[in-house]
C-alpha positions as CSV (number, residue, x, y, z in Angstrom):
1,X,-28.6,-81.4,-49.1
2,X,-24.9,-82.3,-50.2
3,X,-25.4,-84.8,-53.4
4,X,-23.9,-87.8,-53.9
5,X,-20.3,-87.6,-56.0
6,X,-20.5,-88.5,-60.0
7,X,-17.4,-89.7,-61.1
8,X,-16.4,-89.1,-64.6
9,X,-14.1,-91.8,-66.3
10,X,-12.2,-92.2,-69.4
11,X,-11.1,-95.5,-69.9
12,X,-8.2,-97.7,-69.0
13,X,-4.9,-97.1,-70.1
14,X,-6.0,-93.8,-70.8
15,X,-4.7,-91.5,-73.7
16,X,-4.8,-87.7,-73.6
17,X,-8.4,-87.4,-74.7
18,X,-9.7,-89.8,-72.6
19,X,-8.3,-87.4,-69.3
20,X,-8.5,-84.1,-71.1
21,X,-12.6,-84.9,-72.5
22,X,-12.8,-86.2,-68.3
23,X,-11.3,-83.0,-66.7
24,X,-13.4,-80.7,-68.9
25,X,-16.6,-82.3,-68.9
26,X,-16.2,-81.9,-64.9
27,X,-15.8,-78.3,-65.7
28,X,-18.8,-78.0,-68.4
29,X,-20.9,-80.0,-65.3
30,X,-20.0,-77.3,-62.8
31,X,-20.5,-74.1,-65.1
32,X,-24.1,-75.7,-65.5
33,X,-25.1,-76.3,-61.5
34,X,-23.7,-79.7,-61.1
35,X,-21.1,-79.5,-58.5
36,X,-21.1,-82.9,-57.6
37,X,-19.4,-84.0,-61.1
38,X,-15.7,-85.2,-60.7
39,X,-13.0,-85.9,-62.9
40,X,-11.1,-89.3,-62.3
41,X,-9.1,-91.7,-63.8
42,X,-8.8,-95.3,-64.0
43,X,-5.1,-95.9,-65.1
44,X,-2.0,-94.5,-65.4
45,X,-0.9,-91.3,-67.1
46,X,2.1,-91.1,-69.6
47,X,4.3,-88.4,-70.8
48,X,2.2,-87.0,-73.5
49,X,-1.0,-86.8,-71.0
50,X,1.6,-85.2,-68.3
51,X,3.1,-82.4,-70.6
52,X,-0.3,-81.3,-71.4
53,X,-1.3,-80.9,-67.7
54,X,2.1,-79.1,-66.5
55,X,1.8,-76.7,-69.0
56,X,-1.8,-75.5,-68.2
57,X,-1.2,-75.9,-64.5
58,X,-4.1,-78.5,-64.6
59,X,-3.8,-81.5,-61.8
60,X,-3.8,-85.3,-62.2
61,X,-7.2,-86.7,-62.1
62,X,-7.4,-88.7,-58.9
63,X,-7.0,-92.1,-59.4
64,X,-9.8,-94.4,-58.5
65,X,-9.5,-97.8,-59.8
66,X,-12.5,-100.1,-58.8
67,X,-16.3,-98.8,-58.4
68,X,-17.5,-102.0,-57.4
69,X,-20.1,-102.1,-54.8
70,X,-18.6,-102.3,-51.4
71,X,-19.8,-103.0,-47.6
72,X,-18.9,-99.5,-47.1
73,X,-21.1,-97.8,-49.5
74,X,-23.9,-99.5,-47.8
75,X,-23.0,-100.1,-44.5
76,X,-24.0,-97.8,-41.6
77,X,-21.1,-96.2,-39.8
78,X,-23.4,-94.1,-36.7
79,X,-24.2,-97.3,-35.1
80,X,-25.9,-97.0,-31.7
81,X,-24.5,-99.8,-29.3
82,X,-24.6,-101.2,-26.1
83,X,-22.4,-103.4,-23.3
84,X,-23.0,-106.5,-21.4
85,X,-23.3,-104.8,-18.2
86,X,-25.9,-102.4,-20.1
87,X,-29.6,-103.0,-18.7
88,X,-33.1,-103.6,-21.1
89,X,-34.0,-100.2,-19.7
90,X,-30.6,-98.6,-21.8
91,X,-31.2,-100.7,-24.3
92,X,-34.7,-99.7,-24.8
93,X,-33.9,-95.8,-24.4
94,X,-31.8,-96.4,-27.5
95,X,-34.6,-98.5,-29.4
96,X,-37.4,-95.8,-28.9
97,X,-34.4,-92.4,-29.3
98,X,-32.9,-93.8,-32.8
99,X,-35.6,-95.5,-34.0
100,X,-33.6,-98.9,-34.7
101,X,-34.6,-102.3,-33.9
102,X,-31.5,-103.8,-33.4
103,X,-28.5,-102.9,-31.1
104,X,-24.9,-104.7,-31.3
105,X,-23.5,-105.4,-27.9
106,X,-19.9,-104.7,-27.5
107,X,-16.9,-104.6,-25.2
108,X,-15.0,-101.9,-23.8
109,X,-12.6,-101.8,-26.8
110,X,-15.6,-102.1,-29.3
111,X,-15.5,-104.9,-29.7
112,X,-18.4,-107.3,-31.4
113,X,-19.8,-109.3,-28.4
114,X,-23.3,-110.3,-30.2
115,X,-26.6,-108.4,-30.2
116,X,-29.6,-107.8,-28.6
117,X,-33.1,-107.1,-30.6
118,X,-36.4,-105.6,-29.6
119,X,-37.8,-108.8,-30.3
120,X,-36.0,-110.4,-27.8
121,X,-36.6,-107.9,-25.2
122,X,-40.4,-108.3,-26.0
123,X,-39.8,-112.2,-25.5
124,X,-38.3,-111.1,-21.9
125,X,-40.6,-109.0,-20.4
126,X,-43.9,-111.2,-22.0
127,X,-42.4,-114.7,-21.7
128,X,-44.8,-117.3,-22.4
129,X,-47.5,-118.7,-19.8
130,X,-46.1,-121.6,-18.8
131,X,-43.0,-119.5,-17.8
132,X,-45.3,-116.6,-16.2
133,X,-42.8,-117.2,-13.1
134,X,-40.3,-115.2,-15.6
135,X,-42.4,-112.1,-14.7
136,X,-40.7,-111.8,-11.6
137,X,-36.8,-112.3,-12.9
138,X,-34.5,-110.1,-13.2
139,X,-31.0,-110.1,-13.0
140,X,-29.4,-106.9,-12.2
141,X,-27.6,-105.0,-9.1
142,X,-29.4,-102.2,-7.1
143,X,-27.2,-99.6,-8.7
144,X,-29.5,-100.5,-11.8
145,X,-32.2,-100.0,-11.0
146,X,-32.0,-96.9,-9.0
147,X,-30.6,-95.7,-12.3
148,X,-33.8,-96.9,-13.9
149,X,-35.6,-95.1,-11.3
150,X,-34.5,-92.2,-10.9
151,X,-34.7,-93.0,-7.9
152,X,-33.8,-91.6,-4.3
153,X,-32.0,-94.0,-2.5
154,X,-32.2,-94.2,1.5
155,X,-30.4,-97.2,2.3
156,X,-28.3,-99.5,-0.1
157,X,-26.0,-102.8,0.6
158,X,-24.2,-103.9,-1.8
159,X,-25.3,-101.7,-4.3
160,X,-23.1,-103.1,-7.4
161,X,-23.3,-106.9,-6.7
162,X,-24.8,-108.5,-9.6
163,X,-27.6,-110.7,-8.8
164,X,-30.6,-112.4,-9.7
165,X,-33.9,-111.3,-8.0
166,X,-37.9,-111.5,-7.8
167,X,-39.9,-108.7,-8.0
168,X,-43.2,-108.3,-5.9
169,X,-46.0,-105.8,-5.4
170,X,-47.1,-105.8,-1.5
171,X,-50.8,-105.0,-2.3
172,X,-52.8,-108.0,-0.2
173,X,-53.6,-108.0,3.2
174,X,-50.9,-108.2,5.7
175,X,-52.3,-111.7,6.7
176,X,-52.3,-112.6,3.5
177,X,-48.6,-111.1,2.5
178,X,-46.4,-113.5,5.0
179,X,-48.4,-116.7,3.9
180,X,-48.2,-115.8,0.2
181,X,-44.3,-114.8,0.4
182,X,-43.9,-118.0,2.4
183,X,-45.0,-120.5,-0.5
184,X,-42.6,-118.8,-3.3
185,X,-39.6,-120.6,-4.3
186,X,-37.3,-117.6,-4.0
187,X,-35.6,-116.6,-1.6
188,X,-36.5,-113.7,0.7
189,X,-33.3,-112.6,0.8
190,X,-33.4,-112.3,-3.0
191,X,-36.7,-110.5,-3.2
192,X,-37.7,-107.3,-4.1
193,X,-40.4,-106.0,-2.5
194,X,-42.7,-102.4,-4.4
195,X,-44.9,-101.0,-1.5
196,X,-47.0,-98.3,-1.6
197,X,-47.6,-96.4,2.2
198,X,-48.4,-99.9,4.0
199,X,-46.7,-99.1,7.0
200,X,-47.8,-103.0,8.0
201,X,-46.2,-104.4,4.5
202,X,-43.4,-102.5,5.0
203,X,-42.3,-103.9,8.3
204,X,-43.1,-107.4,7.5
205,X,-40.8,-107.1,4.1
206,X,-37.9,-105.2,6.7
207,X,-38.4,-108.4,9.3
208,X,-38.4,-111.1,6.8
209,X,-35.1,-109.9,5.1
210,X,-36.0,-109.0,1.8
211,X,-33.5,-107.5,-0.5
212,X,-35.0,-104.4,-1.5
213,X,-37.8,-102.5,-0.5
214,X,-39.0,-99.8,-3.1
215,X,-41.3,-97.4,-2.0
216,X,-43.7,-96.5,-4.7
217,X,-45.7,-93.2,-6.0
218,X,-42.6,-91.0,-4.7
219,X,-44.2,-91.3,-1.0
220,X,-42.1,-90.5,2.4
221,X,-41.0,-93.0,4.9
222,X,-41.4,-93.0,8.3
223,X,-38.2,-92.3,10.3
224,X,-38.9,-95.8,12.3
225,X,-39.0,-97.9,9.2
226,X,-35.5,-96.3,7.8
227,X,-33.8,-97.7,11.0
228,X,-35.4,-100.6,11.1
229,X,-33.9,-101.0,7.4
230,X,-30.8,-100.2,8.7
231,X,-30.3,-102.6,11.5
232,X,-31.7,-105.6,9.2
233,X,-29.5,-104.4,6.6
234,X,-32.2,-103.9,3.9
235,X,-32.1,-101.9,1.1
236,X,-34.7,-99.1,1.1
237,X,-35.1,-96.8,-2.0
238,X,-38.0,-94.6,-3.1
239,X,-39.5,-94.8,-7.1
240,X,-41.4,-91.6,-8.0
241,X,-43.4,-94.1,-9.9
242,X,-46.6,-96.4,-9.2
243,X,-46.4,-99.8,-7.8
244,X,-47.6,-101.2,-11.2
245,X,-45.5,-98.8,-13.4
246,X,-42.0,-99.4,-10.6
247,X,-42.2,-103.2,-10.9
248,X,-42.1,-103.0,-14.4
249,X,-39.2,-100.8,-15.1
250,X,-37.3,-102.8,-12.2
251,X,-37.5,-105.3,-14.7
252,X,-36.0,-103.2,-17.4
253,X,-33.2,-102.8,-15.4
254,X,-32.1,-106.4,-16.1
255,X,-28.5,-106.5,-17.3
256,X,-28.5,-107.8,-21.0
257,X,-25.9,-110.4,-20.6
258,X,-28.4,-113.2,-20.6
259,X,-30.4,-112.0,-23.8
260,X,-27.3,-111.2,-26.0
261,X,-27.9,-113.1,-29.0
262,X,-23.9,-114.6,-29.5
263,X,-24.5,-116.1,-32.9
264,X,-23.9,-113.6,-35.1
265,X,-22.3,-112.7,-38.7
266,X,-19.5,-110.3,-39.3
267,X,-17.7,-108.9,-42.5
268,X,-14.9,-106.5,-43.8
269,X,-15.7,-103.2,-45.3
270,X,-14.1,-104.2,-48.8
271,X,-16.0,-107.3,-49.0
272,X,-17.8,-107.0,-52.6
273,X,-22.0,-106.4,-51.9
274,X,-22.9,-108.9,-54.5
275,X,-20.6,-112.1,-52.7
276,X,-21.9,-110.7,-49.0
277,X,-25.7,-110.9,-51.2
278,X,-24.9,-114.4,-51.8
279,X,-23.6,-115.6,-48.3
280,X,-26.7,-114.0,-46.7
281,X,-29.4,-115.6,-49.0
282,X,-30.5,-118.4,-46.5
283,X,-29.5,-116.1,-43.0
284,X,-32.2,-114.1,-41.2
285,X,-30.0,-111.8,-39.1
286,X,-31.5,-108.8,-38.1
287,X,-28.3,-107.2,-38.3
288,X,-25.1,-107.9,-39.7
289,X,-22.0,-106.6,-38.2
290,X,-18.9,-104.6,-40.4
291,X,-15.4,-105.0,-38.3
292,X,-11.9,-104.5,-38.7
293,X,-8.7,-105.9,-36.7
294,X,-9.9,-108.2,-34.2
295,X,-13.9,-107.5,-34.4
296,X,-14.0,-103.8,-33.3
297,X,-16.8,-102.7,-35.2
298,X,-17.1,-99.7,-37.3
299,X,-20.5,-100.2,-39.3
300,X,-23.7,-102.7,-39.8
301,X,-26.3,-103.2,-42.1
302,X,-29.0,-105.1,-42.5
303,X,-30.8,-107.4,-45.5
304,X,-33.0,-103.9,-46.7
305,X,-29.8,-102.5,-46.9
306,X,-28.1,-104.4,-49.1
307,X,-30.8,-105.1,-51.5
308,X,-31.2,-101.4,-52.2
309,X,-29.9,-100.0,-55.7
310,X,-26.2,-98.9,-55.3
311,X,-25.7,-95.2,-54.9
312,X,-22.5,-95.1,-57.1
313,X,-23.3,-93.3,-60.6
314,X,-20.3,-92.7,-63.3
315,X,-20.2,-91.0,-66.3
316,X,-17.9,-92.8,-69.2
317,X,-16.2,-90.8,-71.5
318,X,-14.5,-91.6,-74.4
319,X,-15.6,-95.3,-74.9
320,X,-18.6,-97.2,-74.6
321,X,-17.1,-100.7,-73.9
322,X,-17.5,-102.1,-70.5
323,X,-14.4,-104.3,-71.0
324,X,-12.7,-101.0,-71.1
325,X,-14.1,-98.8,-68.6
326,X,-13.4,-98.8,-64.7
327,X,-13.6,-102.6,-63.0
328,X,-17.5,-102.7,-61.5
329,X,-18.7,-100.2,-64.0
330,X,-21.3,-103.0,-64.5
331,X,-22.7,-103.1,-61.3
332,X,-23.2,-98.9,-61.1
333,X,-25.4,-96.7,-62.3
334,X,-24.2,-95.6,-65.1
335,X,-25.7,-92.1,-65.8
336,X,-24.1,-90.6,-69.2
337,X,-21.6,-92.0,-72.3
338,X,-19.9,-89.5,-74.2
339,X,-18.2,-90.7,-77.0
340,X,-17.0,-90.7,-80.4
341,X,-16.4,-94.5,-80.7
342,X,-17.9,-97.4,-82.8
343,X,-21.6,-99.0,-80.3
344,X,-20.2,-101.2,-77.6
345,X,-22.0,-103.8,-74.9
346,X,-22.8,-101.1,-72.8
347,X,-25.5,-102.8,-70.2
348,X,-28.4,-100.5,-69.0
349,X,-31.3,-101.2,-66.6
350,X,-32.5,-97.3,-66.9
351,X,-32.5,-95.3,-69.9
352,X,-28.6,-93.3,-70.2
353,X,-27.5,-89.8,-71.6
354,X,-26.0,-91.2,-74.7
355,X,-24.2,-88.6,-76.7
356,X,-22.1,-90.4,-79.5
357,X,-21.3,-88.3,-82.4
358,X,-18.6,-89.2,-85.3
359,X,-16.2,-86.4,-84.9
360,X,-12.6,-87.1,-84.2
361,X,-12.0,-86.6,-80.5
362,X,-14.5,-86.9,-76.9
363,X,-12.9,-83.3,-76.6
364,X,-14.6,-81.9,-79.8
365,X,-17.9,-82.8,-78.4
366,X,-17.8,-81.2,-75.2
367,X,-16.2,-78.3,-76.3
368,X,-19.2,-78.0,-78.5
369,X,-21.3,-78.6,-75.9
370,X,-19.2,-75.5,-74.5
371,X,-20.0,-73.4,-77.3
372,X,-23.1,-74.4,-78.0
373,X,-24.8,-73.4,-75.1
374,X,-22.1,-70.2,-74.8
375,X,-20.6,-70.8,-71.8
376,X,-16.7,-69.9,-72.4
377,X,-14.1,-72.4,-70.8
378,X,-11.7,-70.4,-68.5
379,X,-7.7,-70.5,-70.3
380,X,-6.9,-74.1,-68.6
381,X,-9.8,-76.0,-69.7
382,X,-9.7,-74.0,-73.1
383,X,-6.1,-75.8,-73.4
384,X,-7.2,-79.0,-72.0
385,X,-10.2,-79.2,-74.7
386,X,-7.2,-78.5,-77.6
387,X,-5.0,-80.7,-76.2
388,X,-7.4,-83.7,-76.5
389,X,-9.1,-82.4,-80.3
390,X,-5.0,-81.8,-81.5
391,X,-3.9,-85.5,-79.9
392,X,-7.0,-87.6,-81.0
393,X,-6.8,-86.4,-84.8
394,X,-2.9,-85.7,-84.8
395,X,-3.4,-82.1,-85.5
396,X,-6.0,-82.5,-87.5
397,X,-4.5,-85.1,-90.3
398,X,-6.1,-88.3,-89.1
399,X,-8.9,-89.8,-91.3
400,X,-10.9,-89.2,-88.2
401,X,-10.8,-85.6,-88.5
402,X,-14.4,-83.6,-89.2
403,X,-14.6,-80.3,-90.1
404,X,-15.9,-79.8,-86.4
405,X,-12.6,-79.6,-85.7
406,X,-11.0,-76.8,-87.4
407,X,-13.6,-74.8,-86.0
408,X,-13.6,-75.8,-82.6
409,X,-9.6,-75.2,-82.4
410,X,-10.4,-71.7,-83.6
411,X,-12.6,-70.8,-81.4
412,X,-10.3,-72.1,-78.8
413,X,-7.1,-70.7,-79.6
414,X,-7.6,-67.0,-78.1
415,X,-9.3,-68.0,-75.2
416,X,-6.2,-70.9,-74.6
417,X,-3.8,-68.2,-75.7
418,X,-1.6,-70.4,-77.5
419,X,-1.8,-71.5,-81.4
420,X,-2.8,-75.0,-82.5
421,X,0.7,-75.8,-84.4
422,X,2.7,-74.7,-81.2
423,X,0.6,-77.2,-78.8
424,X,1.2,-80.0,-81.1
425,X,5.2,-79.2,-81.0
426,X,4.7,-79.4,-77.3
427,X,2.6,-82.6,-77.1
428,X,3.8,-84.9,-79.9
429,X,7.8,-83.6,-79.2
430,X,7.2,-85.2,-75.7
431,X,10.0,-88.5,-74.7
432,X,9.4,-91.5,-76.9
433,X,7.1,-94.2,-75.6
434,X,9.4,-97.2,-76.6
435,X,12.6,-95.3,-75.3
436,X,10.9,-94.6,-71.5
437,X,9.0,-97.9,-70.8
438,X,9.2,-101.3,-70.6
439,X,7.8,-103.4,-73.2
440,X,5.1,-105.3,-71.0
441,X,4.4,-101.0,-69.9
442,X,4.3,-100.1,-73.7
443,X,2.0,-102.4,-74.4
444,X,-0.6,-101.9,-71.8
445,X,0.0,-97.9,-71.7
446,X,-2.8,-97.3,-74.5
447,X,-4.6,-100.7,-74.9
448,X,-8.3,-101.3,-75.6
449,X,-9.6,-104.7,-75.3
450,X,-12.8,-105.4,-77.4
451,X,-15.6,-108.2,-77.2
452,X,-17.1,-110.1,-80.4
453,X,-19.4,-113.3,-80.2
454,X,-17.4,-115.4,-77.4
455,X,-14.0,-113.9,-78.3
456,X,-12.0,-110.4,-76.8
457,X,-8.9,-108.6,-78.6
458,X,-7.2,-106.5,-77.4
459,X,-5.4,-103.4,-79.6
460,X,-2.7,-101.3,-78.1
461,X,-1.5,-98.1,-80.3
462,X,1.4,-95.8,-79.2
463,X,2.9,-92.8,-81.2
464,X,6.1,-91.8,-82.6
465,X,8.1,-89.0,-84.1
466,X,9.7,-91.6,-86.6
467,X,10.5,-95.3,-86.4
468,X,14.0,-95.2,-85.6
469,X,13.4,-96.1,-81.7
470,X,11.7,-98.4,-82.6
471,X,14.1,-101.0,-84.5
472,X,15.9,-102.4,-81.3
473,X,12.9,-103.0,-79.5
474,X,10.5,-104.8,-82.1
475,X,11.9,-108.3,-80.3
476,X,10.8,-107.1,-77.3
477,X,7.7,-105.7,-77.6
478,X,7.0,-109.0,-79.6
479,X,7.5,-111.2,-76.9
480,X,5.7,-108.5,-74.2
481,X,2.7,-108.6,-76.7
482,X,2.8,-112.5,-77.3
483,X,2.6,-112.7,-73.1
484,X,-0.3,-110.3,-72.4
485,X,-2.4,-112.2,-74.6
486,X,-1.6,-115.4,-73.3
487,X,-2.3,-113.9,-69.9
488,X,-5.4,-112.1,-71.1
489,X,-6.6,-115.4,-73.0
490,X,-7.3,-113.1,-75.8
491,X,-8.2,-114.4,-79.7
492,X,-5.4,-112.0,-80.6
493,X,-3.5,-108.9,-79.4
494,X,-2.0,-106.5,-81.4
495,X,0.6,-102.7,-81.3
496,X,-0.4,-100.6,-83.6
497,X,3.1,-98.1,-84.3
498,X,2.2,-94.6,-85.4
499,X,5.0,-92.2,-87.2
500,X,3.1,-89.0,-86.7
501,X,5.4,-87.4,-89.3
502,X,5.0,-89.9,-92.3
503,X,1.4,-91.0,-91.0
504,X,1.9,-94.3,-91.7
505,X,1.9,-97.6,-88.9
506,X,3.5,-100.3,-88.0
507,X,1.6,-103.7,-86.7
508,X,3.0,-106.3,-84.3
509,X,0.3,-109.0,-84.1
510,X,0.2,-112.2,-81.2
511,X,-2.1,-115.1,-82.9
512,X,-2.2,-118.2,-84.3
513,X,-1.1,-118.7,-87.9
514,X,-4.7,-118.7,-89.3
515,X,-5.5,-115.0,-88.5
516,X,-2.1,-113.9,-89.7
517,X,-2.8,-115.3,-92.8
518,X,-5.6,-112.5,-93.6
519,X,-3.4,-110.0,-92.6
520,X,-2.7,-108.4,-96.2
521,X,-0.5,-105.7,-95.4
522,X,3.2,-106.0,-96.6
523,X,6.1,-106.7,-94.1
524,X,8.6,-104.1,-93.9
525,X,12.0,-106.1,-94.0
526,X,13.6,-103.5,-91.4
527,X,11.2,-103.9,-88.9
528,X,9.8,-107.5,-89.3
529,X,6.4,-106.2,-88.8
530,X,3.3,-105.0,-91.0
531,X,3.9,-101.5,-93.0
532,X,0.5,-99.8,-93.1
533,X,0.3,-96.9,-95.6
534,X,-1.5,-94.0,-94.5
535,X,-2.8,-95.4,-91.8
536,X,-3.0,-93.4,-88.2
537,X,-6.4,-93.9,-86.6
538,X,-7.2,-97.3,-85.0
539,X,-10.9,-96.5,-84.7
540,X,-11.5,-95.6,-88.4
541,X,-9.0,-97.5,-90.1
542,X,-7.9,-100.4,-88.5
543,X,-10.9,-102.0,-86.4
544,X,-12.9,-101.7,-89.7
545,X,-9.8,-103.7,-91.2
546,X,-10.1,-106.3,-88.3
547,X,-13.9,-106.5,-88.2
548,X,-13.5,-108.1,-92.4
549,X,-10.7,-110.6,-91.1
550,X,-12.7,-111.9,-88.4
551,X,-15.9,-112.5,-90.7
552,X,-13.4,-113.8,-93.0
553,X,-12.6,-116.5,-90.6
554,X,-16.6,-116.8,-90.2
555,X,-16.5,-114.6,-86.9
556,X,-19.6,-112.3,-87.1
557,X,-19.8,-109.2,-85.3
């Protein structure tokens, strides 16, 4: 049995080790039996994340953007329908075949017309007692029910007219038979008369003009009473069934179009599960229809179907936060977190694989994971896992760096074929950040929004070979910073500026005066912005910083 898909995510605005620790995690998941693991991504790549995957030949993660619970992923797309012109015997072959209990009724186009239930049929064929003269109805054309049959017909007129009729069983006397057909309120000519080999009943139906005359328990007719059919112009047809067992399923062969329940609720395929959960509360449909365009259908599903737990699972890697994984990660199962960041919000109804470890990169724990349980990454993924270890700790000089590290890259290096210092040439020498995008895209292309007490933050960090492309854009990138968080309705938002060369930062911050105050760092005069010495990592150095402002300004995490 094909499984479900797992999609693995890093997080928005992704950097290189949130794709690289993605891509090979897929590949640690399928050297272990898990197939079904893929690697995705939730934003866009940049330059540095781009020039890693053209050199090892290693694709773009496909982009999936939104996990959130669809119609679609619940919705039943084999859907067993039927037509107005369909009869109750169809409609109950369909019932009984596919097990359902609920049929839409559509047009020739597909169209959603309304639907039909067994419940209804039952209320149709056992109508109350006061309406027992509903027995008899049925409204249908002769084509039907010779259809229902299986019949053999000998003489039809009129065979498609649709009609309604009266079934009767000619089994009293023939005395008896002309009185009783006499006193009912239909008729003759619209009456349908099942006969078993009463010769006598059979020519009294033929002379009286009856509609039909079915000739039950697959019995021959006498050459005399097929002419005489003839010349009256009487139907005459033969059921290979009983009389009792005939007059039923001659009521099956009523057309549905006056049973189709018309009343009925439809939605789109996109529509969220949890809003459709909320407009259904008080309904009791049966079935609710999915259409597209002008109500052709293309899927149903019913309240069971929607109240059942998602079947979307996701691993994260590379952060923990909700407000930075994939929009509807919330409302999914979440199956594993691997990560290397500071304890987020992360909601959980079921326990999760949580593998958080302080090392300096996602990529350093699952190619330990790798190593560990000696399974040897081919050359690509080998690169892939360096790529995301050398990127994360800036070839190893970030404060985040472990001694994991080192080791890992060694063990790496001859099955990548290519040494640690010569991927890092290749990586950080890659176009400058400021120099190819907009502000408003600089801004947003490495961003990570975080949650305390009522408030979010957001703090974007790029990287540079120098500052010197950065001086003629600082106005820029001010105003671009100032607007997201106005637009984000964040407490603050801040650019962290890495030199990878002199390992020291620049800060741009957007907030009121108050939090700019505890900002202690000095302003360098050339750049109008904060000069942080030494400081390269955002996890380890400068969240820490910001978590003592904020309880400065009595914020608590």
């Amino acid at each position: 049995m094909k499984k479900d898909r797992v999609y693995i995510f890093g997080h928005k605005n992704p950097d290189a080790d949130a794709i690289c620790s993605a891509i090979a995690y897929e590949a640690f998941k399928h050297a272990t039996g898990h197939k079904e693991f893929v690697a995705v991504r939730c934003g866009n790549t940049n330059a540095r994340i781009e020039a890693i995957l053209d050199y090892f030949k290693c694709p773009v993660p496909q982009f999936i953007g939104d996990v959130t619970p669809r119609i679609s992923d619940i919705m039943r797309s084999e859907v067993q329908s039927v037509s107005k012109q369909s009869t109750c015997f169809e409609a109950l072959e369909k019932i009984d075949q596919h097990d359902v209990r609920v049929l839409p009724v559509v047009d020739a186009k597909n169209r959603v017309e309304g639907l039909i239930s067994f419940f209804q049929l039952g209320e149709f064929f056992i109508p109350s007692p006061k309406e027992s003269r509903d027995l008899r109805r049925v409204y249908t054309n002769i084509e039907s029910i010779i259809r229902s049959l299986n019949a053999i017909s000998i003489n039809t007129i009129q065979k498609d007219l649709i009609e309604e009729l009266s079934v009767h069983v000619g089994a009293m006397d023939i005395s008896s038979f002309g009185e009783h057909h006499k006193k009912l309120s239909t008729p003759v000519d619209r009456s349908i008369i099942v006969v078993g080999d009463r010769k006598d009943i059979q020519e009294k139906s033929i002379n009286l003009g009856v509609r039909l005359l079915i000739i039950s328990g697959g019995l021959s007719i006498e050459d005399s009473i097929v002419e005489m059919a003839k010349e009256k112009g009487v139907s005459l047809i033969i059921s290979p069934y009983d009389s009792a067992t005939t007059s039923w399923i001659v009521r099956t062969a009523s057309q549905l179009e006056g049973l189709i329940e018309n009343r009925i609720h439809c939605f789109q395929k996109d529509d969220r599960v949890s809003s459709v959960k909320k407009r259904i509360a008080g309904l009791d449909d049966p079935l609710y229809m999915v259409v597209e365009g002008e109500k052709k259908l293309i899927g149903v599903f019913s309240k069971s179907d929607i109240l059942r737990p998602t079947k979307k699972k996701i691993v994260l890697v590379d952060h923990n936060e909700i407000s930075q994984a994939v929009d509807g990660a919330s409302e999914v199962k979440i199956l594993e977190v691997i990560d290397h960041h500071k304890l987020g919000n992360l909601p959980s109804e079921e326990p999760v694989l949580f593998i958080n470890r302080p090392v300096g990169s996602t990529c350093s724990i699952i190619s330990d994971l790798f190593r560990t349980q000696r399974i040897a990454p081919d050359q690509t993924i080998a690169g892939i896992l360096m790529s995301g270890i050398i990127s994360d700790t800036l070839l190893l000089n970030s404060p985040t760096t472990t001694p994991l590290e080192k080791e890992l890259l060694d063990w790496l290096e001859p099955i990548a074929k290519i040494k640690s210092e010569e991927l890092a040439d290749i990586i950080f020498s890659t176009g400058s950040v400021v120099l190819n995008k907009s502000a408003e895209e600089t801004i947003k292309s490495d961003c990570k929004i975080y949650e305390e007490n009522d408030i979010t933050y957001s703090v974007s960090q790029i990287e540079e070979l120098g500052f010197n492309n950065v001086k003629g854009k600082i106005k820029d990138l001010n105003k671009a910073l100032k607007q997201f968080r106005e637009s984000q309705k964040h407490f603050f938002s801040m650019l962290l500026i890495t030199d990878i060369n002199s390992h020291d930062s620049l800060l741009l911050v957007a907030s009121d005066a108050e939090l700019k105050e505890e900002i202690k760092f000095p302003v360098h005069s050339r750049y109008s912005a904060n000069l942080l010495k030494g400081v390269v990592s955002r996890k380890k150095q400068l969240l820490p910083y910001i978590a003592s402002m904020l309880k400065n300004l009595g914020i608590k995490s």
